[in-house]
Amino acid sequence: MVSPSQKPPVCNNMAAPGRHVGHYIRRNSRFLINNFELLWGHRCFGWTPALRQQVAEANEESTGTIVIPRKKTWSKEAVLEALASTVSRDPTAYSHQFQDDPYLSPRTSSEFKLYSLSQESGRSAAKFFVNSNPKFFTKDFAEPHIPCLMPETVSLLLEEVSEEALKERITLRKVSAAVDMYDQLLQAGTAVSMETTHELLDLICLYCDRDPVQEGEQPEDMEESGEEVKKRKGRFRRASDFLRFTWKENNNAERIFNLLPERDTRCYSALIRGMVKHGAYAKAFSMYTDMLNNRMTADVHIFNALMSAAPDVRDKYNERWDLITELLNQMSQQKVQPNLLTFNSVLKALRRCGSLAKTQALHTLNEMKAVGIAPSLASFDHILAVFSKAGGFVSSPASSGQGNTDILQEVMAELAGTSFTCQDPNDVLFFSSAMRICLDNKDLELGYKVHSLVEQGENWRLLGDPYQQSIYYGRFFNLLCMMEHIDVVLKWYRRLIPSLYYPNPQGLRDLLQALDTDSRLDLLPTIWKDIRTLGHDNKSDLVEELLTLMARDRHSPEVQEAFASCALDVKSVFDGDRGRHSLEWSTSALSHITSLLLRANKSQQAWEMLQLFKTKNRVPEEGLLEDFLSMYHSAGSSQRAVELVQLSASFCLSATPRLAKRTLAEFDLTEEQRAVLSELESTEEASD
């Protein structure tokens, strides 16, 4: 026998030839395949020479070199952007700026303002400390690098009199120091390059020959018009928002300009734009005339500034438009190419040109498209303003409203599905203006189109600052409450609050009216909880409206029980819980809460409320006392019925004899109780 560990010799003899055959086939397989393809190609008589050539070219291409695609270069933020795109907004969460500290998550609009400003103040204080002590913040741990987290150079390093020192002061926006250094250079006979002179003039004209105001400072010579105060009322404001400096005669900008041996267009541009920015409109046009007399051509920035100032140097509408037309003609003669801000300046000026604006605005818009300049959101905002009453177009209210809607419909059809970037500071005004037109005309479908455009891409960034965002969402929510079904309104209510919108009392009042319209008053207790959370439980008119809606009709026992619990919570607000200032009791509030407690058979709490009438010097309604008497009759409480009649007598109500007579007829009374009621009945009748 052969042991299992031994192999038969015949196997070795058979395996050797097999290995040789396999090696031969592998080595010569490519040769066999090529010859087979060649033989098959000659035997395929149906192939044409052209077809055989195509096959040969294909084989040649397949045996060519492999082209490696170019390496894709990704930005350092690509991974973060990809991760951010997978996360949608959480409608139940507060704004992302408050998520670092949950304790400071705002619950009300006032807290949002307070916490936002506090956060900004803390950020400014930290930035000041970092910039003042840069030696302590030299290490950069951030990857990728975040420049704003590193110290900025805020102190002057160059003290010698040189052009480099002047450039340093210009870069650090040290206006006074830069002017002093320039004067020292002139006294030393050192020539300053024209480029540095341009930058110095730009700095002086931008800040109206004053050093930039630091946070917390407010100069004494500050001026602000009443229109600006009204415009900024209620907004998030910085220190610079309050400032409106006026251009002073022969300031450093004019002095340096007059000292220049040669002046070019850039020098004139700096002064003209500075004069327009700071209210010296007539002087700006005078400077422009001087430039033309010196045979110089203006640049596009000069024309943009002058067009925006045109309505301030002419009184009549036609004179304003004639001046704008003249500037446009001069622009064409000087071969200056207009840009987006040029046409936006014209459209903005047309808002103050009365009845001329409607026709000329459309011509301006067509001219923009003819020269290949796409309008921005600010362009369409000016168009909407021109066709509204605010733009000065006088017409009947019906035709004006329909015209506004038609124009907005055309604008939305053109803008649908487009993502925008900010190209003009006034771009942030478009969405709130468009939603105002939708609200004024009660056009819900158009309102949805406007909001869908806001949600397109990152267009929400063009809603403006938090104040402007609250205006937009307030108008949108008001439109929903007026025109949409309550279920849809509540869906939007949960979607917008509190992540995007803190409703004001008017917004909550609109929601209450929507609940009343669609007969969903059973949701009032839930809305009351939100009113308390949002901090509007101290608004007496809002609380009164809520109580009126709950007490107006009778509902099922379950709803009445919920209303009674809600009424007790409202009572705690009037009593001044949570350490807050209490509301003043009114007769209607006392009556509504008492009535709600009666309907829920909370007799003891209702009786305590009745005692508050006397404590607060309020007189209850006779119908309320009748309800009390009916409840005591059902409960068989004769003693409370007698006390009720006595309380009515203490208020000197005319219904006291009737209440006493009804009590004597319907209740089982003792002799003593009958005597008391009979006396009250006779006394009141005698007094009558």
XYZ file of C-alpha atoms in Angstrom:
688
model
C 0.000 0.000 0.000
C 1.075 3.562 -0.528
C 1.104 5.662 2.604
C -0.902 8.866 2.587
C 2.249 10.952 2.876
C 3.658 9.549 -0.370
C 2.615 10.780 -3.901
C 2.301 8.369 -6.880
C 5.159 8.844 -9.376
C 2.750 8.841 -12.306
C 1.402 12.197 -11.214
C 4.791 13.872 -11.539
C 5.261 12.376 -14.980
C 1.864 13.715 -16.150
C 2.161 17.180 -14.588
C 5.431 18.082 -16.326
C 4.061 18.064 -19.898
C 1.005 20.061 -18.736
C 3.192 22.838 -17.319
C 5.179 23.058 -20.573
C 1.998 23.345 -22.649
C 0.572 26.051 -20.409
C 3.806 28.038 -20.539
C 3.867 27.741 -24.361
C 0.267 28.865 -24.745
C 0.750 31.902 -22.457
C 3.918 32.949 -24.286
C 2.448 32.644 -27.785
C -1.175 33.648 -27.117
C -0.684 37.238 -28.307
C 0.893 35.958 -31.572
C -1.974 33.511 -32.161
C -4.641 36.123 -31.524
C -3.053 38.655 -33.901
C -2.751 36.073 -36.693
C -6.334 34.916 -36.091
C -7.643 38.516 -36.386
C -5.627 39.032 -39.559
C -6.917 35.777 -41.086
C -10.509 36.591 -40.111
C -10.201 40.079 -41.588
C -9.146 38.630 -44.969
C -11.963 36.054 -44.935
C -14.690 38.671 -44.174
C -15.471 39.434 -47.794
C -18.385 41.684 -46.810
C -16.120 44.342 -45.258
C -15.394 47.349 -47.389
C -11.950 49.015 -47.475
C -13.399 52.028 -45.627
C -14.721 49.809 -42.849
C -11.375 48.010 -42.543
C -9.664 51.423 -42.281
C -11.963 52.435 -39.411
C -11.164 49.210 -37.584
C -7.438 49.806 -38.077
C -7.736 53.372 -36.726
C -9.666 52.119 -33.734
C -6.985 49.533 -32.999
C -4.295 52.192 -33.341
C -6.121 54.493 -30.887
C -6.576 51.661 -28.390
C -2.848 50.981 -28.411
C -1.973 54.704 -27.963
C -0.831 56.420 -24.778
C -3.202 56.790 -21.826
C -4.137 60.435 -21.088
C -4.163 61.109 -17.337
C -6.720 63.818 -16.415
C -5.476 66.999 -14.797
C -5.443 67.077 -11.051
C -8.382 68.933 -9.524
C -7.271 71.618 -7.106
C -9.626 71.956 -4.151
C -9.812 74.972 -1.882
C -8.959 74.598 1.764
C -12.606 75.135 2.668
C -13.951 72.535 0.197
C -14.523 69.857 2.841
C -16.286 72.317 5.155
C -18.447 73.562 2.286
C -19.380 69.997 1.332
C -20.322 69.178 4.912
C -22.318 72.399 5.250
C -24.303 71.573 2.113
C -25.581 68.376 3.758
C -27.102 70.206 6.738
C -30.330 72.144 6.389
C -31.635 74.824 8.717
C -33.264 73.622 11.923
C -36.506 75.638 12.290
C -36.666 74.913 16.032
C -33.153 76.211 16.746
C -32.087 79.766 17.359
C -29.762 81.656 15.065
C -26.325 80.074 14.683
C -24.631 83.089 16.249
C -26.101 82.165 19.647
C -25.407 78.432 19.607
C -22.035 78.719 21.362
C -23.768 79.649 24.625
C -27.248 78.097 25.069
C -27.862 80.234 28.161
C -27.836 83.314 25.944
C -30.300 81.928 23.395
C -32.802 84.768 22.879
C -36.473 84.070 23.400
C -37.802 87.465 22.392
C -37.019 90.147 19.854
C -35.769 92.445 22.615
C -33.437 89.746 23.908
C -32.236 89.154 20.352
C -31.264 92.823 20.088
C -29.661 92.831 23.534
C -27.654 89.646 23.027
C -26.614 90.602 19.497
C -25.315 93.976 20.591
C -23.668 92.437 23.654
C -21.946 89.860 21.495
C -20.772 92.543 19.088
C -19.520 94.627 22.006
C -17.586 91.683 23.415
C -16.105 90.940 20.016
C -14.987 94.570 19.661
C -13.447 94.528 23.151
C -11.572 91.304 22.387
C -10.343 92.709 19.070
C -9.142 95.870 20.802
C -7.241 93.824 23.384
C -5.634 91.609 20.733
C -4.609 94.559 18.576
C -3.277 96.483 21.574
C -1.191 93.514 22.786
C -0.035 91.705 19.632
C 2.985 90.186 21.367
C 0.713 87.820 23.292
C -0.990 86.496 20.149
C 1.807 85.418 17.832
C 0.919 81.736 17.325
C -1.511 80.771 14.591
C -3.224 77.457 15.296
C -6.014 77.804 12.734
C -5.916 75.657 9.602
C -6.792 77.099 7.167
C -5.452 80.472 8.274
C -8.093 82.913 9.574
C -6.680 86.453 9.213
C -9.318 88.138 11.376
C -8.209 86.125 14.415
C -4.666 87.461 14.255
C -3.586 90.874 15.590
C -3.784 93.828 13.268
C -1.126 96.490 13.090
C -2.765 99.543 14.648
C 0.239 101.495 15.922
C 2.654 103.535 13.849
C 6.055 101.910 13.323
C 7.749 104.476 11.052
C 8.535 107.818 12.672
C 10.936 109.339 10.134
C 9.641 111.772 7.550
C 9.313 109.694 4.397
C 6.783 108.635 1.814
C 6.744 105.140 3.309
C 5.679 106.629 6.646
C 2.914 108.510 4.818
C 1.717 105.271 3.193
C 1.674 103.584 6.597
C -0.557 106.283 8.041
C -2.876 106.067 5.042
C -3.120 102.285 5.437
C -3.949 102.633 9.146
C -6.546 105.345 8.335
C -4.828 107.949 10.490
C -6.209 111.014 8.716
C -4.675 113.749 10.849
C -1.319 111.984 11.086
C -1.262 111.428 7.316
C -1.978 115.119 6.624
C 0.774 116.182 9.052
C 3.264 113.812 7.427
C 2.349 115.151 3.970
C 2.932 118.740 5.132
C 6.292 117.759 6.610
C 7.297 116.146 3.327
C 6.411 119.311 1.422
C 8.355 121.479 3.894
C 11.376 119.205 3.495
C 11.152 119.569 -0.281
C 10.424 115.876 -0.802
C 8.228 115.122 -3.779
C 5.295 112.781 -3.126
C 4.298 110.386 -5.877
C 0.965 110.925 -7.580
C -0.246 107.459 -6.548
C 0.320 108.223 -2.859
C -1.347 111.603 -3.297
C -4.394 109.890 -4.790
C -4.636 107.558 -1.801
C -4.293 110.473 0.620
C -7.068 112.450 -1.087
C -9.302 109.368 -1.089
C -8.749 108.920 2.655
C -9.444 112.563 3.515
C -12.557 112.770 1.350
C -13.952 109.452 2.591
C -13.824 110.511 6.253
C -14.532 114.202 5.589
C -11.137 115.321 6.917
C -11.647 113.628 10.289
C -10.172 110.581 11.940
C -12.522 107.575 11.811
C -14.749 107.422 14.853
C -13.902 104.583 17.220
C -16.579 102.464 18.886
C -18.224 104.363 21.720
C -17.146 107.819 20.556
C -19.539 110.513 19.418
C -18.080 113.817 18.259
C -19.695 117.060 19.247
C -20.023 118.424 15.722
C -22.117 115.499 14.619
C -25.107 116.393 12.461
C -27.986 114.211 11.435
C -31.132 115.114 9.596
C -34.589 114.221 10.811
C -35.081 112.069 7.726
C -32.042 109.978 8.645
C -33.259 109.614 12.230
C -36.645 108.394 11.026
C -35.025 106.040 8.521
C -32.814 104.402 11.139
C -35.381 104.264 13.913
C -35.560 100.803 15.450
C -32.584 99.437 13.540
C -29.406 97.836 14.802
C -27.111 100.840 14.812
C -23.400 101.301 15.049
C -21.637 104.461 16.122
C -20.906 105.340 12.501
C -24.628 105.138 11.654
C -25.302 108.251 13.724
C -22.695 110.359 11.988
C -23.351 112.733 9.146
C -20.491 115.149 8.709
C -20.788 118.134 6.410
C -18.129 119.228 3.986
C -16.237 122.270 5.303
C -14.937 125.037 3.098
C -11.180 124.923 2.396
C -10.569 121.743 4.338
C -7.358 119.744 4.019
C -8.598 117.943 0.915
C -9.144 121.217 -0.937
C -5.919 122.679 0.438
C -3.805 119.731 -0.723
C -5.645 119.713 -4.072
C -4.807 123.393 -4.624
C -1.144 122.792 -3.734
C -0.726 120.114 -6.393
C 1.424 121.250 -9.333
C -0.457 118.866 -11.618
C -3.982 117.555 -11.185
C -5.452 114.603 -12.981
C -8.893 113.031 -13.205
C -8.295 110.868 -10.143
C -7.707 113.956 -7.971
C -10.933 115.573 -9.183
C -12.747 112.262 -8.697
C -11.729 112.032 -5.038
C -12.959 115.548 -4.233
C -16.203 115.327 -6.218
C -17.183 112.021 -4.650
C -16.290 113.336 -1.192
C -18.391 116.461 -1.699
C -21.394 114.422 -2.852
C -21.006 111.971 0.012
C -20.946 114.740 2.600
C -23.680 116.987 1.206
C -21.772 119.654 -0.781
C -23.724 118.977 -3.978
C -23.435 122.399 -5.605
C -19.724 122.521 -4.888
C -19.307 119.097 -6.527
C -20.883 120.367 -9.766
C -18.691 123.454 -9.581
C -15.614 121.235 -9.255
C -16.797 119.209 -12.262
C -17.146 122.401 -14.316
C -13.612 123.410 -13.315
C -12.340 120.023 -14.465
C -14.009 120.452 -17.878
C -12.514 123.941 -18.205
C -9.092 122.357 -17.685
C -9.817 120.068 -20.661
C -9.955 116.890 -18.639
C -12.361 113.993 -19.006
C -14.234 112.542 -16.067
C -14.297 108.907 -15.030
C -17.337 106.737 -14.388
C -17.183 107.331 -10.617
C -17.556 111.088 -11.093
C -20.623 110.673 -13.281
C -22.172 108.187 -10.846
C -21.776 110.637 -7.953
C -23.127 113.616 -9.919
C -26.182 111.698 -11.148
C -27.091 110.671 -7.617
C -26.778 114.345 -6.558
C -28.808 115.753 -9.464
C -32.161 115.875 -7.582
C -30.517 117.927 -4.811
C -29.395 120.799 -7.068
C -32.634 121.194 -9.059
C -36.130 121.884 -7.751
C -38.420 120.961 -10.637
C -38.854 117.404 -11.871
C -38.163 118.222 -15.528
C -35.034 120.192 -14.582
C -33.719 117.205 -12.637
C -34.219 114.885 -15.575
C -32.679 117.406 -17.990
C -29.559 117.544 -15.808
C -29.331 113.745 -15.733
C -29.742 113.614 -19.522
C -27.016 116.217 -19.953
C -24.638 114.184 -17.800
C -25.399 111.055 -19.818
C -24.696 112.921 -23.069
C -21.402 114.236 -21.708
C -20.549 110.724 -20.633
C -21.093 109.523 -24.182
C -19.085 112.411 -25.655
C -16.155 111.675 -23.333
C -16.380 107.973 -24.258
C -16.800 106.880 -20.640
C -18.297 103.396 -20.398
C -21.168 103.216 -17.867
C -21.360 100.470 -15.276
C -24.130 99.012 -13.127
C -23.868 101.777 -10.520
C -24.313 104.388 -13.255
C -27.735 103.101 -14.233
C -28.694 102.469 -10.617
C -27.817 106.096 -9.820
C -30.107 107.218 -12.654
C -32.935 104.982 -11.460
C -32.496 106.149 -7.876
C -32.608 109.781 -8.990
C -35.761 109.063 -11.015
C -37.548 108.150 -7.803
C -37.505 111.892 -7.089
C -38.595 113.005 -10.546
C -42.366 112.665 -10.169
C -44.481 111.744 -13.168
C -41.488 111.630 -15.510
C -40.098 108.632 -13.698
C -42.409 105.932 -15.035
C -41.516 106.306 -18.697
C -37.849 107.160 -18.233
C -37.260 104.271 -15.808
C -38.333 101.718 -18.406
C -36.152 103.395 -21.028
C -33.206 103.280 -18.623
C -33.785 99.593 -17.950
C -33.895 98.844 -21.676
C -30.699 100.827 -22.183
C -28.978 98.729 -19.496
C -29.826 95.540 -21.331
C -28.797 97.074 -24.660
C -25.249 97.743 -23.420
C -25.010 94.271 -21.869
C -25.294 95.237 -18.194
C -27.526 92.934 -16.163
C -29.715 94.771 -13.648
C -29.139 94.039 -9.977
C -31.758 93.722 -7.264
C -31.299 97.421 -6.506
C -32.249 98.239 -10.111
C -35.544 96.392 -9.753
C -36.123 97.926 -6.326
C -35.896 101.391 -7.893
C -38.274 100.282 -10.670
C -40.814 99.075 -8.108
C -40.493 102.320 -6.166
C -41.020 104.378 -9.310
C -44.298 102.569 -10.064
C -45.572 102.861 -6.505
C -47.006 105.881 -4.762
C -43.768 106.243 -2.811
C -42.022 106.865 -6.084
C -44.246 109.827 -6.853
C -46.399 108.238 -9.577
C -49.888 109.610 -9.076
C -52.862 107.503 -10.087
C -55.977 106.024 -8.604
C -55.387 103.499 -5.811
C -56.888 100.623 -7.793
C -54.898 101.234 -10.962
C -51.738 101.987 -8.957
C -52.007 98.725 -7.026
C -52.681 96.709 -10.168
C -49.763 98.428 -11.911
C -47.426 97.605 -9.036
C -48.490 93.957 -9.139
C -48.046 93.732 -12.917
C -44.558 95.199 -12.732
C -43.599 92.856 -9.896
C -45.000 89.883 -11.828
C -42.746 90.740 -14.778
C -39.748 91.222 -12.483
C -40.311 87.875 -10.747
C -40.703 86.098 -14.086
C -37.308 87.441 -15.117
C -35.580 86.681 -11.804
C -37.062 83.230 -11.116
C -34.451 80.613 -10.275
C -31.562 83.101 -10.182
C -28.928 83.282 -7.445
C -27.562 86.743 -6.722
C -24.508 88.330 -5.217
C -24.500 91.805 -3.737
C -23.404 94.344 -6.371
C -25.023 97.478 -4.962
C -25.569 98.509 -1.317
C -29.265 98.943 -2.092
C -29.654 95.326 -3.228
C -30.747 94.427 0.304
C -33.908 96.552 -0.032
C -35.522 94.639 -2.897
C -37.116 91.699 -1.077
C -38.776 93.752 1.659
C -40.124 96.198 -0.956
C -41.449 93.346 -3.102
C -43.159 91.702 -0.136
C -44.717 95.048 0.812
C -46.348 95.225 -2.620
C -47.644 91.659 -2.203
C -49.082 92.555 1.195
C -50.682 95.815 0.037
C -52.372 94.020 -2.871
C -53.094 90.812 -0.879
C -51.457 88.734 -3.624
C -50.550 85.448 -1.924
C -49.327 83.688 -5.065
C -46.927 86.516 -5.841
C -45.766 86.478 -2.228
C -44.864 82.805 -2.549
C -42.862 83.604 -5.686
C -40.907 86.284 -3.859
C -40.171 83.951 -0.959
C -39.113 81.118 -3.260
C -36.592 83.519 -4.787
C -35.291 84.308 -1.291
C -34.747 80.589 -0.673
C -32.933 80.150 -3.998
C -29.232 79.498 -3.337
C -27.883 82.046 -0.881
C -30.257 84.868 -1.805
C -31.317 85.023 1.846
C -28.069 86.864 2.487
C -29.556 89.815 0.574
C -32.384 90.308 3.073
C -30.223 92.855 4.865
C -29.503 93.355 8.545
C -31.656 91.755 11.291
C -34.019 94.731 11.316
C -34.689 94.471 7.575
C -35.066 90.697 7.871
C -37.725 91.142 10.551
C -39.582 93.565 8.268
C -39.546 91.072 5.394
C -40.666 88.062 7.440
C -43.246 90.171 9.277
C -44.855 91.197 5.993
C -44.739 87.651 4.664
C -46.331 86.257 7.823
C -48.987 88.978 7.811
C -49.860 88.058 4.215
C -50.143 84.389 5.162
C -52.439 85.160 8.098
C -54.745 87.209 5.889
C -54.941 84.968 2.834
C -53.866 81.407 3.681
C -55.666 78.536 5.420
C -54.888 78.254 9.115
C -53.182 74.862 8.790
C -50.734 76.305 6.278
C -50.283 79.403 8.441
C -49.356 77.242 11.426
C -46.944 75.259 9.274
C -45.128 78.468 8.324
C -45.413 79.678 11.914
C -43.429 76.684 13.165
C -41.007 76.961 10.257
C -40.109 80.621 10.735
C -40.220 81.009 14.524
C -37.809 81.327 16.283
C -35.012 80.467 13.848
C -35.743 83.304 11.412
C -38.377 85.592 12.862
C -39.408 86.954 16.236
C -42.993 88.115 15.715
C -44.031 91.480 17.095
C -47.412 92.025 18.812
C -49.035 92.897 15.488
C -47.863 89.616 13.981
C -49.346 87.640 16.871
C -52.550 89.662 16.597
C -52.757 88.677 12.934
C -52.332 85.035 13.965
C -55.180 85.327 16.483
C -57.434 86.781 13.791
C -56.509 83.912 11.446
C -57.447 81.388 14.148
C -60.770 83.172 14.624
C -61.474 83.265 10.881
C -60.959 79.507 10.447
C -62.697 78.593 13.751
C -59.612 77.106 15.365
C -59.899 78.876 18.710
C -59.034 75.604 20.459
C -55.393 76.443 19.653
C -55.461 79.665 21.663
C -53.869 78.133 24.806
C -50.922 76.946 22.703
C -50.518 80.385 21.150
C -50.649 81.918 24.642
C -47.643 79.822 25.665
C -45.763 81.193 22.660
C -46.831 84.730 23.565
C -45.308 84.261 27.006
C -42.162 82.711 25.577
C -41.739 85.560 23.110
C -42.099 88.119 25.894
C -45.287 89.769 24.626
C -47.424 88.889 27.651
C -46.920 92.451 28.888
C -48.860 93.914 25.938
C -52.299 94.614 27.392
C -54.109 94.956 24.042
C -52.786 91.573 22.875
C -53.782 89.872 26.138
C -57.213 91.490 26.024
C -57.820 90.227 22.494
C -56.821 86.706 23.493
C -59.245 86.747 26.456
C -62.018 88.171 24.282
C -61.693 85.348 21.761
C -61.706 82.669 24.465
C -64.705 84.119 26.316
C -66.855 85.041 23.308
C -68.436 81.613 22.637
C -69.065 78.394 24.500
C -67.107 75.284 23.479
C -66.818 71.629 24.386
C -65.934 70.749 28.012
C -62.378 69.777 27.011
C -61.782 73.112 25.293
C -63.378 75.021 28.186
C -61.060 73.242 30.609
C -58.043 74.267 28.534
C -59.362 77.831 28.342
C -59.778 77.946 32.123
C -56.193 76.808 32.702
C -55.028 79.403 30.205
C -57.119 82.074 31.968
C -55.467 81.252 35.305
C -52.062 81.639 33.655
C -53.162 84.996 32.235
C -54.273 85.982 35.752
C -50.745 85.339 37.013
C -49.471 87.877 34.460
C -51.838 90.506 35.850
C -50.664 89.608 39.350
C -47.061 90.291 38.309
C -45.320 86.913 38.603
C -41.741 86.218 37.501
C -40.680 89.503 39.021
C -42.057 91.470 36.084
C -44.197 94.560 36.055
C -47.841 93.555 36.315
C -50.584 94.622 33.916
C -53.409 96.814 35.094
C -56.696 94.991 35.580
C -59.526 96.146 33.335
C -63.208 95.338 33.691
C -63.209 93.294 30.509
C -60.175 91.240 31.574
C -61.742 90.479 34.966
C -65.052 89.574 33.356
C -63.507 87.312 30.678
C -61.330 85.364 33.124
C -64.225 84.957 35.567
C -66.535 83.780 32.791
C -64.001 81.222 31.570
C -63.598 79.822 35.083
C -67.369 79.583 35.493
C -67.769 77.612 32.259
C -65.149 75.132 33.466
C -67.016 74.759 36.806
C -64.133 76.230 38.777
C -66.440 77.924 41.236
C -63.894 78.745 43.924
C -61.441 80.434 41.545
C -64.349 82.257 39.888
C -65.559 83.531 43.269
C -62.050 84.768 44.073
C -62.020 86.621 40.763
C -65.340 88.215 41.667
C -63.780 89.555 44.834
C -61.082 91.230 42.732
C -63.698 93.481 41.159
C -64.153 95.269 44.448
C -60.446 95.265 45.245
C -59.591 96.838 41.884
C -62.552 99.257 41.945
C -64.205 97.609 38.958
C -67.918 96.874 38.486
C -68.956 93.435 37.142
C -71.513 93.051 34.391
C -75.020 91.970 35.298
C -74.859 89.021 32.900
C -71.834 87.697 34.778
C -73.789 87.729 38.060
C -76.641 85.889 36.362
C -74.168 83.193 35.308
C -72.935 82.911 38.887
C -76.490 82.499 40.162
C -77.203 79.774 37.585
C -74.078 77.882 38.643
C -74.983 78.094 42.342
C -78.509 76.905 41.563
C -77.095 73.860 39.773
C -74.751 73.189 42.697
C -77.465 73.864 45.314
C -75.303 76.421 47.092
C -77.834 78.771 48.650
C -75.345 80.530 50.923
C -73.147 81.592 48.001
C -76.262 82.799 46.165
C -77.111 85.052 49.086
C -73.541 86.344 49.243
C -73.713 87.037 45.513
C -76.831 89.200 45.946
C -75.148 91.037 48.812
C -72.091 91.659 46.626
C -74.352 93.020 43.888
C -75.926 95.362 46.417
C -72.473 96.597 47.465
C -71.856 97.592 43.835
C -75.261 99.382 43.793
C -76.273 97.448 40.695
C -79.774 97.910 39.325
C -80.014 94.131 38.878
C -79.914 93.500 42.655
C -83.749 93.285 43.175
C -84.072 90.911 40.240
C -81.264 88.708 41.569
C -82.825 88.726 45.031
C -86.257 87.847 43.663
C -84.819 84.995 41.580
C -82.880 83.656 44.542
C -86.012 83.691 46.729
C -87.914 81.787 44.050
C -85.360 79.173 43.012
C -83.345 78.327 46.141
C -84.174 76.502 49.384
C -83.382 79.183 51.933
C -83.492 79.507 55.668
C -85.660 82.127 57.329
C -82.626 84.243 58.062
C -81.514 84.137 54.416
C -85.004 85.004 53.210
C -85.106 87.952 55.552
C -81.803 89.269 54.230
C -82.867 88.890 50.586
C -86.301 90.410 51.212
C -84.679 93.411 52.821
C -82.288 93.842 49.870
C -85.156 93.496 47.424
C -87.337 96.061 49.148
C -84.459 98.459 49.777
C -83.368 98.515 46.154
C -86.937 98.868 44.876
C -87.532 101.756 47.252
C -84.363 103.504 46.120
C -85.458 103.100 42.501
